[in-house]
Short mmCIF file of C-alpha atoms and ligand atoms in Angstrom, two decimals:
data_model
loop_
_atom_site.label_atom_id
_atom_site.label_comp_id
_atom_site.label_asym_id
_atom_site.label_seq_id
_atom_site.Cartn_x
_atom_site.Cartn_y
_atom_site.Cartn_z
CA UNK A 232 12.60 7.37 -36.44
CA UNK A 233 13.83 6.03 -33.13
CA UNK A 234 11.52 3.54 -31.44
CA UNK A 235 9.96 4.73 -28.20
CA UNK A 236 11.17 3.25 -24.95
CA UNK A 237 8.34 1.95 -22.82
CA UNK A 238 7.93 1.24 -19.13
CA UNK A 239 8.91 -2.23 -17.90
CA UNK A 240 6.06 -4.75 -18.00
CA UNK A 241 4.18 -4.79 -14.72
CA UNK A 242 5.60 -1.41 -13.65
CA UNK A 243 3.24 1.51 -13.92
CA UNK A 244 3.34 5.25 -14.27
CA UNK A 245 1.00 7.07 -11.95
CA UNK A 246 -0.45 9.94 -13.94
CA UNK A 247 -1.72 13.23 -12.49
CA UNK A 248 -5.39 12.21 -12.47
CA UNK A 249 -4.43 9.21 -10.33
CA UNK A 250 -1.62 10.70 -8.28
CA UNK A 251 -4.19 12.97 -6.68
CA UNK A 252 -6.06 9.88 -5.46
CA UNK A 253 -2.79 8.38 -4.24
CA UNK A 254 -2.07 11.55 -2.29
CA UNK A 255 -5.53 11.43 -0.74
CA UNK A 256 -5.04 7.79 0.27
CA UNK A 257 -1.54 8.39 1.60
CA UNK A 258 -2.65 11.33 3.72
CA UNK A 259 -5.43 9.23 5.26
CA UNK A 260 -3.15 6.31 6.03
CA UNK A 261 -0.41 8.48 7.55
CA UNK A 262 -2.98 10.16 9.71
CA UNK A 263 -4.53 6.92 10.97
CA UNK A 264 -1.17 5.20 11.57
CA UNK A 265 -0.09 8.24 13.55
CA UNK A 266 -3.28 8.18 15.60
CA UNK A 267 -2.35 4.71 16.82
CA UNK A 268 1.17 5.74 17.82
CA UNK A 269 3.03 4.16 14.90
CA UNK A 270 6.23 5.90 13.83
CA UNK A 271 7.56 5.96 10.31
CA UNK A 272 10.71 4.09 9.33
CA UNK A 273 12.34 4.36 5.90
CA UNK A 274 14.78 1.79 4.63
CA UNK A 275 16.58 1.19 1.33
CA UNK A 276 14.90 -0.32 -1.71
CA UNK A 277 17.83 -2.70 -2.18
CA UNK A 278 19.01 -5.17 0.46
CA UNK A 279 21.44 -8.09 0.67
CA UNK A 280 19.72 -11.08 -0.98
CA UNK A 281 20.34 -13.24 2.09
CA UNK A 282 17.99 -11.08 4.17
CA UNK A 283 14.96 -12.18 2.17
CA UNK A 284 16.04 -15.80 1.82
CA UNK A 285 16.47 -16.04 5.57
CA UNK A 286 13.25 -14.31 6.51
CA UNK A 287 10.65 -15.18 3.86
CA UNK A 288 11.72 -18.83 3.56
CA UNK A 289 13.66 -20.62 0.85
CA UNK A 290 10.68 -22.56 -0.44
CA UNK A 291 8.27 -19.69 -1.04
CA UNK A 292 7.08 -18.33 -4.37
CA UNK A 293 8.80 -15.02 -3.72
CA UNK A 294 12.23 -16.45 -2.97
CA UNK A 295 12.06 -19.25 -5.52
CA UNK A 296 10.96 -17.27 -8.54
CA UNK A 297 9.86 -13.70 -7.95
CA UNK A 298 12.84 -11.79 -6.61
CA UNK A 299 14.67 -9.16 -8.64
CA UNK A 300 18.14 -10.31 -7.67
CA UNK A 301 21.32 -9.14 -9.33
CA UNK A 302 25.01 -9.05 -8.74
CA UNK A 303 26.55 -5.66 -8.11
CA UNK A 304 29.28 -5.80 -10.74
CA UNK A 305 31.45 -3.42 -8.82
CA UNK A 306 31.92 -5.59 -5.75
CA UNK A 307 30.28 -8.94 -6.52
CA UNK A 308 27.56 -8.62 -3.84
CA UNK A 309 24.20 -10.28 -4.45
CA UNK A 310 21.49 -7.66 -4.05
CA UNK A 311 17.69 -7.83 -4.23
CA UNK A 312 15.01 -5.22 -4.80
CA UNK A 313 12.83 -5.53 -1.72
CA UNK A 314 9.78 -7.75 -2.33
CA UNK A 315 8.17 -6.70 1.00
CA UNK A 316 8.92 -4.59 4.05
CA UNK A 317 8.87 -6.81 7.13
CA UNK A 318 12.37 -8.23 6.62
CA UNK A 319 13.89 -4.78 6.06
CA UNK A 320 12.09 -3.34 9.09
CA UNK A 321 13.53 -6.03 11.31
CA UNK A 322 16.98 -5.71 9.75
CA UNK A 323 16.95 -1.98 10.47
CA UNK A 324 15.57 -2.46 13.98
CA UNK A 325 18.34 -4.92 14.83
CA UNK A 326 21.03 -2.85 13.14
CA UNK A 327 20.09 0.25 15.14
CA UNK A 328 19.06 -1.58 18.30
CA UNK A 329 15.68 0.15 18.28
CA UNK A 330 14.16 -2.20 20.86
CA UNK A 331 16.67 -1.24 23.56
CA UNK A 332 14.10 0.80 25.48
CA UNK A 333 11.07 -1.39 24.95
CA UNK A 334 8.59 -2.37 22.26
CA UNK A 335 8.13 -0.31 19.10
CA UNK A 336 5.32 0.41 16.69
CA UNK A 337 6.66 1.19 13.21
CA UNK A 338 5.23 1.83 9.76
CA UNK A 339 6.68 2.11 6.27
CA UNK A 340 5.57 2.65 2.71
CA UNK A 341 6.94 2.51 -0.78
CA UNK A 342 7.52 0.38 -3.85
CA UNK A 343 8.05 -3.38 -3.61
CA UNK A 344 9.17 -5.67 -6.43
CA UNK A 345 8.04 -9.16 -7.33
CA UNK A 346 8.48 -10.82 -10.70
CA UNK A 347 4.90 -12.09 -10.88
CA UNK A 348 2.70 -12.51 -13.92
CA UNK A 349 1.11 -9.07 -14.30
CA UNK A 350 -2.68 -8.84 -14.29
CA UNK A 351 -5.32 -6.58 -12.81
CA UNK A 352 -4.24 -5.83 -9.22
CA UNK A 353 -0.96 -7.69 -9.57
CA UNK A 354 2.13 -5.82 -10.66
CA UNK A 355 5.89 -6.28 -10.67
CA UNK A 356 6.44 -2.93 -9.03
CA UNK A 357 3.64 -2.31 -6.58
CA UNK A 358 3.31 -0.21 -3.46
CA UNK A 359 2.61 -1.08 0.11
CA UNK A 360 1.82 0.68 3.33
CA UNK A 361 2.74 -1.64 6.17
CA UNK A 362 3.19 -1.59 9.90
CA UNK A 363 4.96 -3.75 12.43
CA UNK A 364 4.52 -3.93 16.22
CA UNK A 365 7.66 -5.37 17.79
CA UNK A 366 7.99 -6.66 21.33
CA UNK A 367 4.27 -7.27 21.99
CA UNK A 368 3.39 -10.93 22.62
CA UNK A 369 -0.38 -10.70 23.14
CA UNK A 370 -3.49 -10.68 20.96
CA UNK A 371 -4.25 -7.14 22.17
CA UNK A 372 -1.86 -5.54 19.68
CA UNK A 373 -3.21 -7.75 16.87
CA UNK A 374 -6.76 -6.70 17.70
CA UNK A 375 -5.65 -3.08 17.74
CA UNK A 376 -4.04 -3.42 14.31
CA UNK A 377 -7.26 -4.84 12.93
CA UNK A 378 -9.32 -2.11 14.61
CA UNK A 379 -6.96 0.40 12.98
CA UNK A 380 -7.68 -1.07 9.54
CA UNK A 381 -11.42 -0.83 10.17
CA UNK A 382 -11.03 2.85 11.00
CA UNK A 383 -9.07 3.30 7.81
CA UNK A 384 -11.70 1.57 5.66
CA UNK A 385 -14.30 3.85 7.23
CA UNK A 386 -12.25 6.99 6.53
CA UNK A 387 -11.65 5.87 2.96
CA UNK A 388 -15.31 4.97 2.46
CA UNK A 389 -14.50 1.35 1.55
CA UNK A 390 -17.24 -1.26 1.75
CA UNK A 391 -17.70 -4.93 0.84
CA UNK A 392 -14.63 -6.10 2.72
CA UNK A 393 -14.38 -9.33 4.61
CA UNK A 394 -11.94 -10.05 7.42
CA UNK A 395 -10.57 -13.59 7.46
CA UNK A 396 -8.49 -14.84 10.37
CA UNK A 397 -6.71 -18.06 11.25
CA UNK A 398 -4.14 -19.38 13.68
CA UNK A 399 -1.08 -21.34 12.60
CA UNK A 400 -0.19 -22.33 16.19
CA UNK A 401 3.37 -22.62 17.45
CA UNK A 402 6.40 -24.11 15.70
CA UNK A 403 5.82 -27.52 17.25
CA UNK A 404 2.21 -27.69 16.05
CA UNK A 405 3.37 -26.76 12.56
CA UNK A 406 6.09 -29.43 12.55
CA UNK A 407 3.52 -32.09 13.50
CA UNK A 408 1.08 -30.74 10.95
CA UNK A 409 3.74 -30.78 8.30
CA UNK A 410 4.36 -34.49 8.91
CA UNK A 411 0.62 -35.08 8.62
CA UNK A 412 0.49 -33.20 5.33
CA UNK A 413 3.44 -35.11 3.89
CA UNK A 414 1.74 -38.37 4.84
CA UNK A 415 -1.58 -37.17 3.39
CA UNK A 416 -0.31 -35.78 0.09
CA UNK A 417 2.01 -38.79 -0.44
CA UNK A 418 -1.14 -40.84 -0.83
CA UNK A 419 -1.98 -38.78 -3.93
CA UNK A 420 1.46 -38.95 -5.48
CA UNK A 421 0.05 -39.59 -8.94
CA UNK A 422 -2.10 -36.47 -8.97
CA UNK A 423 0.69 -34.18 -7.77
CA UNK A 424 2.41 -32.04 -10.40
CA UNK A 425 6.17 -31.55 -10.62
CA UNK A 426 6.12 -28.48 -8.40
CA UNK A 427 3.92 -30.08 -5.75
CA UNK A 428 6.11 -33.18 -5.67
CA UNK A 429 9.12 -31.04 -5.02
CA UNK A 430 7.33 -29.11 -2.33
CA UNK A 431 6.03 -32.25 -0.66
CA UNK A 432 9.29 -32.65 1.19
CA UNK A 433 10.51 -29.08 1.32
CA UNK A 434 7.37 -27.13 2.23
CA UNK A 435 4.14 -29.15 2.06
CA UNK A 436 2.13 -26.22 3.45
CA UNK A 437 2.66 -24.49 0.08
CA UNK A 438 0.78 -27.29 -1.69
CA UNK A 439 -2.32 -25.91 -0.01
CA UNK A 440 -1.93 -22.73 -2.14
CA UNK A 441 -1.67 -24.74 -5.36
CA UNK A 442 -4.03 -23.62 -8.13
CA UNK A 443 -3.70 -26.98 -9.89
CA UNK A 444 -7.35 -27.87 -10.73
CA UNK A 445 -6.72 -31.61 -10.38
CA UNK A 446 -5.75 -31.07 -6.75
CA UNK A 447 -8.55 -28.89 -5.47
CA UNK A 448 -10.67 -31.68 -3.99
CA UNK A 449 -7.62 -33.28 -2.41
CA UNK A 450 -6.57 -29.94 -0.92
CA UNK A 451 -10.09 -29.35 0.39
CA UNK A 452 -9.95 -32.62 2.31
CA UNK A 453 -6.38 -32.16 3.63
CA UNK A 454 -5.72 -32.10 7.40
CA UNK A 455 -6.48 -28.73 8.99
CA UNK A 456 -3.78 -27.11 11.09
CA UNK A 457 -6.22 -25.07 13.18
CA UNK A 458 -7.61 -28.31 14.66
CA UNK A 459 -4.14 -29.33 15.87
CA UNK A 460 -2.76 -26.12 17.32
CA UNK A 461 -1.38 -26.04 20.86
CA UNK A 462 -3.47 -24.96 23.84
CA UNK A 463 -1.68 -21.66 24.34
CA UNK A 464 -2.12 -20.64 20.73
CA UNK A 465 -5.78 -21.62 20.92
CA UNK A 466 -6.24 -19.44 23.98
CA UNK A 467 -4.45 -16.58 22.20
CA UNK A 468 -6.73 -17.02 19.18
CA UNK A 469 -9.87 -17.14 21.38
CA UNK A 470 -8.81 -13.91 23.07
CA UNK A 471 -8.28 -12.21 19.72
CA UNK A 472 -11.73 -13.27 18.61
CA UNK A 473 -13.39 -11.96 21.73
CA UNK A 474 -11.54 -8.63 21.40
CA UNK A 475 -12.77 -8.34 17.82
CA UNK A 476 -16.31 -9.18 18.83
CA UNK A 477 -16.08 -6.62 21.61
CA UNK A 478 -15.07 -4.03 19.03
CA UNK A 479 -18.02 -5.02 16.84
CA UNK A 480 -15.80 -6.29 14.03
CA UNK A 481 -17.22 -9.07 11.89
CA UNK A 482 -14.83 -11.80 10.74
CA UNK A 483 -14.77 -15.33 9.49
CA UNK A 484 -12.32 -18.04 10.50
CA UNK A 485 -10.69 -19.42 7.38
CA UNK A 486 -8.72 -22.53 8.40
CA UNK A 487 -7.16 -22.60 4.92
CA UNK A 488 -5.55 -19.20 5.31
CA UNK A 489 -1.84 -20.03 5.52
CA UNK A 490 -0.20 -16.99 3.81
CA UNK A 491 2.59 -17.21 1.25
CA UNK A 492 5.51 -16.35 3.53
CA UNK A 493 7.13 -18.71 6.02
CA UNK A 494 7.69 -16.40 8.95
CA UNK A 495 4.21 -16.51 10.47
CA UNK A 496 3.06 -18.24 13.62
CA UNK A 497 -0.25 -18.02 15.49
CA UNK A 498 -2.49 -15.28 14.11
CA UNK A 499 -2.71 -14.60 10.39
CA UNK A 500 -5.35 -12.42 8.74
CA UNK A 501 -6.43 -10.99 5.41
CA UNK A 502 -8.96 -8.41 4.28
CA UNK A 503 -10.54 -9.56 1.04
CA UNK A 504 -13.08 -8.18 -1.39
CA UNK A 505 -14.97 -9.56 -4.35
CA UNK A 506 -14.94 -6.13 -6.03
CA UNK A 507 -11.48 -6.43 -7.57
CA UNK A 508 -11.62 -9.74 -9.42
CA UNK A 509 -9.11 -12.46 -8.60
CA UNK A 510 -6.61 -10.22 -6.76
CA UNK A 511 -8.99 -9.39 -3.95
CA UNK A 512 -6.67 -9.26 -0.93
CA UNK A 513 -6.13 -5.63 -0.05
CA UNK A 514 -4.44 -6.11 3.31
CA UNK A 515 -2.68 -9.07 4.88
CA UNK A 516 -0.45 -9.94 7.78
CA UNK A 517 -0.02 -11.72 11.06
CA UNK A 518 2.32 -12.68 13.87
CA UNK A 519 5.96 -13.71 13.40
CA UNK A 520 7.41 -14.38 16.84
CA UNK A 521 10.47 -16.30 15.63
CA UNK A 522 11.64 -13.93 12.93
CA UNK A 523 13.73 -11.50 14.95
CA UNK A 524 15.73 -14.37 16.43
CA UNK A 525 16.04 -15.93 12.98
CA UNK A 526 17.68 -12.70 11.83
CA UNK A 527 20.20 -12.77 14.65
CA UNK A 528 18.42 -10.71 17.32
CA UNK A 529 17.37 -11.58 20.85
CA UNK A 530 13.99 -13.34 20.70
CA UNK A 531 11.19 -10.76 20.53
CA UNK A 532 7.63 -11.19 19.30
CA UNK A 533 6.29 -9.26 16.33
CA UNK A 534 3.17 -8.81 14.26
CA UNK A 535 2.05 -6.57 11.45
CA UNK A 536 0.42 -6.27 8.08
CA UNK A 537 0.80 -4.63 4.69
CA UNK A 538 -1.76 -3.15 2.32
CA UNK A 539 -1.49 -3.02 -1.46
CA UNK A 540 -1.85 0.62 -2.51
CA UNK A 541 -2.87 -0.12 -6.13
CA UNK A 542 -5.68 -2.35 -4.86
CA UNK A 543 -6.79 0.24 -2.31
CA UNK A 544 -6.89 2.89 -5.03
CA UNK A 545 -9.08 0.64 -7.17
CA UNK A 546 -11.34 0.04 -4.20
CA UNK A 547 -11.65 3.77 -3.58
CA UNK A 548 -12.73 4.21 -7.19
CA UNK A 549 -15.14 1.26 -7.00
CA UNK A 550 -16.64 2.69 -3.82
CA UNK A 551 -16.90 6.22 -5.25
CA UNK A 552 -14.80 7.72 -2.47
CA UNK A 553 -12.41 9.72 -4.60
CA UNK A 554 -12.45 13.46 -3.95
CA UNK A 555 -12.06 15.55 -7.09
CA UNK A 556 -8.87 17.56 -7.46
CA UNK A 557 -9.23 21.19 -6.50
CA UNK A 558 -8.92 23.31 -9.64
CA UNK A 559 -6.74 26.45 -9.63
CA UNK A 560 -8.47 29.49 -8.15
CA UNK A 561 -7.19 31.70 -10.92
CA UNK A 562 -5.29 31.76 -14.19
CA UNK A 563 -3.30 34.89 -14.87
CA UNK A 564 -3.22 36.10 -18.50
CA UNK A 565 -1.21 39.12 -19.63
CA UNK A 566 -0.35 40.92 -22.84
CA UNK A 567 1.38 44.14 -23.74
CA UNK A 568 4.33 46.33 -22.90
CA UNK A 569 5.57 45.91 -19.29
CA UNK A 570 2.84 43.45 -18.33
CA UNK A 571 5.07 40.42 -17.77
CA UNK A 572 6.76 41.83 -14.68
CA UNK A 573 3.40 43.00 -13.31
CA UNK A 574 1.96 39.53 -13.97
CA UNK A 575 4.70 37.90 -11.88
CA UNK A 576 4.21 40.36 -9.02
CA UNK A 577 0.42 40.05 -9.09
CA UNK A 578 0.53 36.25 -9.22
CA UNK A 579 2.89 36.06 -6.25
CA UNK A 580 0.59 38.44 -4.31
CA UNK A 581 -2.38 36.17 -5.07
CA UNK A 582 -0.37 33.15 -3.87
CA UNK A 583 0.70 35.07 -0.74
CA UNK A 584 -2.98 35.23 0.16
CA UNK A 585 -3.17 31.41 -0.05
CA UNK A 586 -4.70 31.06 -3.49
CA UNK A 587 -3.76 28.42 -6.04
CA UNK A 588 -2.79 30.31 -9.17
CA UNK A 589 -1.43 29.35 -12.58
CA UNK A 590 0.52 32.02 -14.41
CA UNK A 591 0.32 31.81 -18.17
CA UNK A 592 3.57 30.93 -19.88
CA UNK A 593 4.49 30.74 -23.52
CA UNK A 594 3.17 34.03 -24.89
CA UNK A 595 0.24 34.41 -27.30
CA UNK A 596 -2.73 36.76 -27.39
CA UNK A 597 -5.53 37.02 -24.81
CA UNK A 598 -7.80 34.78 -26.82
CA UNK A 599 -5.44 31.80 -26.79
CA UNK A 600 -4.44 32.50 -23.18
CA UNK A 601 -8.08 32.43 -22.10
CA UNK A 602 -8.50 29.11 -23.87
CA UNK A 603 -5.65 27.76 -21.76
CA UNK A 604 -7.31 29.25 -18.70
CA UNK A 605 -10.42 27.30 -19.57
CA UNK A 606 -8.51 24.02 -20.01
CA UNK A 607 -6.83 24.56 -16.64
CA UNK A 608 -10.32 24.48 -15.03
CA UNK A 609 -9.48 27.67 -13.10
CA UNK A 610 -12.48 29.46 -11.63
CA UNK A 611 -11.29 32.94 -12.58
CA UNK A 612 -9.06 34.56 -15.14
CA UNK A 613 -7.00 37.50 -13.94
CA UNK A 614 -6.31 39.68 -16.96
CA UNK A 615 -3.47 42.16 -17.09
CA UNK A 616 -3.26 44.46 -20.12
CA UNK A 617 -1.54 47.79 -20.56
CA UNK A 618 -4.67 49.68 -19.41
CA UNK A 619 -4.92 47.70 -16.19
CA UNK A 620 -1.25 48.20 -15.40
CA UNK A 621 -1.51 51.95 -16.03
CA UNK A 622 -4.45 52.23 -13.59
CA UNK A 623 -2.93 49.91 -10.95
CA UNK A 624 -5.80 47.48 -11.39
CA UNK A 625 -6.60 44.10 -12.89
CA UNK A 626 -9.59 42.55 -14.67
CA UNK A 627 -11.25 39.62 -12.96
CA UNK A 628 -13.29 37.35 -15.20
CA UNK A 629 -15.34 34.48 -13.74
CA UNK A 630 -14.80 31.42 -15.93
CA UNK A 631 -17.40 29.08 -14.45
CA UNK A 632 -20.97 30.07 -13.78
CA UNK A 633 -22.35 33.57 -13.40
CA UNK A 634 -20.74 36.97 -13.11
CA UNK A 635 -19.38 39.76 -15.24
CA UNK A 636 -15.82 40.72 -15.86
CA UNK A 637 -14.81 43.64 -13.60
CA UNK A 638 -11.76 45.88 -13.45
CA UNK A 639 -10.83 46.16 -9.77
CA UNK A 640 -7.94 46.46 -7.35
CA UNK A 641 -5.85 43.47 -6.26
CA UNK A 642 -7.23 43.35 -2.69
CA UNK A 643 -10.79 43.36 -3.99
CA UNK A 644 -9.95 40.60 -6.48
CA UNK A 645 -8.51 38.42 -3.73
CA UNK A 646 -11.67 38.88 -1.71
CA UNK A 647 -13.94 38.01 -4.63
CA UNK A 648 -11.94 34.93 -5.52
CA UNK A 649 -11.96 33.77 -1.91
CA UNK A 650 -15.68 34.30 -1.53
CA UNK A 651 -16.40 32.24 -4.59
CA UNK A 652 -13.95 29.53 -3.55
CA UNK A 653 -14.91 25.92 -4.05
CA UNK A 654 -13.46 23.19 -1.89
CA UNK A 655 -11.48 20.15 -2.98
CA UNK A 656 -8.76 17.90 -1.66
CA UNK A 657 -5.55 19.61 -2.65
P1 HAM B 244 1.81 -10.02 1.27
O1 HAM B 244 0.54 -10.79 1.49
O2 HAM B 244 2.84 -10.67 0.44
O3 HAM B 244 2.38 -9.72 2.72
O4 HAM B 244 1.47 -8.60 0.66
C1 HAM B 244 0.59 -7.70 1.33
C2 HAM B 244 -0.32 -7.02 0.33
O5 HAM B 244 0.45 -6.39 -0.69
C3 HAM B 244 -1.24 -7.96 -0.44
O6 HAM B 244 -2.38 -8.28 0.31
C4 HAM B 244 -1.59 -7.11 -1.65
O7 HAM B 244 -2.59 -6.17 -1.33
C5 HAM B 244 -0.29 -6.38 -1.91
N1 HAM B 244 0.47 -7.07 -2.97
C6 HAM B 244 1.30 -8.14 -2.83
N2 HAM B 244 1.82 -8.48 -4.02
C7 HAM B 244 1.33 -7.62 -4.94
C8 HAM B 244 1.50 -7.44 -6.35
N3 HAM B 244 2.32 -8.21 -7.05
N4 HAM B 244 0.82 -6.44 -6.96
C9 HAM B 244 0.00 -5.63 -6.26
N5 HAM B 244 -0.19 -5.75 -4.93
C10 HAM B 244 0.45 -6.72 -4.26
C11 HAM B 244 3.54 -9.05 2.96
O8 HAM B 244 4.15 -8.44 2.13
C12 HAM B 244 3.92 -9.04 4.41
N6 HAM B 244 5.21 -8.33 4.54
C13 HAM B 244 2.85 -8.40 5.25
C14 HAM B 244 3.19 -8.37 6.70
C15 HAM B 244 3.67 -7.30 7.39
N7 HAM B 244 3.10 -9.37 7.54
C16 HAM B 244 3.52 -8.98 8.72
N8 HAM B 244 3.88 -7.74 8.64
#
């Protein structure tokens, strides 16, 4: 026998019992993003590799070891499956000159690819919903993005989430801080692992993310960037905090929050939970005022965030906020001479009236058809036999709860089904 082909490690199928939750989540997010004036942008899944190297930073985990990069054999181009959406958004915005008439609020969604070690909440193909506000320099738009997320958590019924914020200051503050870190970590040369030694001179900020147990105390005592940020960035950060307080949003300042991508300046934030184990960040982002220029555009500020859909889905389940799928209203069973055509016509008439109806397929007697009706979770069976067809009627049989089977006309059946309707999400 042939061996079965399986899905790629870290890449998941989303089965019907879950896709209904995904649809529920997606509808909520689209609605909330729209309420805040964000417009959808869709860009390709594959981009030129250089886009990500230039925007995410050469010495980041993603660029160094997690990108799905390959050479297009047909023309020799180096291509990469997108690991995130900010770079592509900006590429598209510059390519189509979208900022010509002022700032823009954009959102996107879809699969992202990172060759990480798969574990709960961490996959190689995962999905994000993200948004980017381009052309807005102030903390107002950051506060609004955070307020938007709070609305979303409320609509999704998510609890036990903590907002962490930090400021990385301007480029100058980061350059000075970098020198301080190099000086500091050089003192512990012997404790540094191979990777940290390499990063010491390329990107010392990344050492702060190191999980190396021998380094944790040293990292904890390392110089803190937030203490050294420039006055303007401090003022910006203070304003953000007062806007959040004004909106009644609780947060903590986490001076160790540096994010894994290089493009950030000033505000960075993450929403974290303890409900999901070690992969507890469900939403993360911040400001990236230098990135548009870095990608060849006229300098324009930007800020945004992205949420991990798989983690949000898990949170919805943890928080019990999943709405059950709406079962079919009716299952149409038929048997006998001339009943198939009548079954099609009747089923379409039921659907015309807005009902969700499954028409039996695959033949078989009434007994086996009614078993299928039961498995489908339909609330009613509509039965069409030769007698019914002859009399221009149908038999309506309630499958859940009370009620007798009755032979009635189509219009009456529609009314009965509608009256007994239950409500669900789809
Ligand atoms: P990020 O922190 O790399 O930021 O990813 C954002 C979110 O995507 C994470 O908080 C997490 O929920 C989810 N995520 C990331 N990697 C995985 C994975 N391997 N498996 C499952 N979920 C994952 C960005 O991507 C930035 N582009 C966010 C941003 C937008 N900053 C400004 N604008």
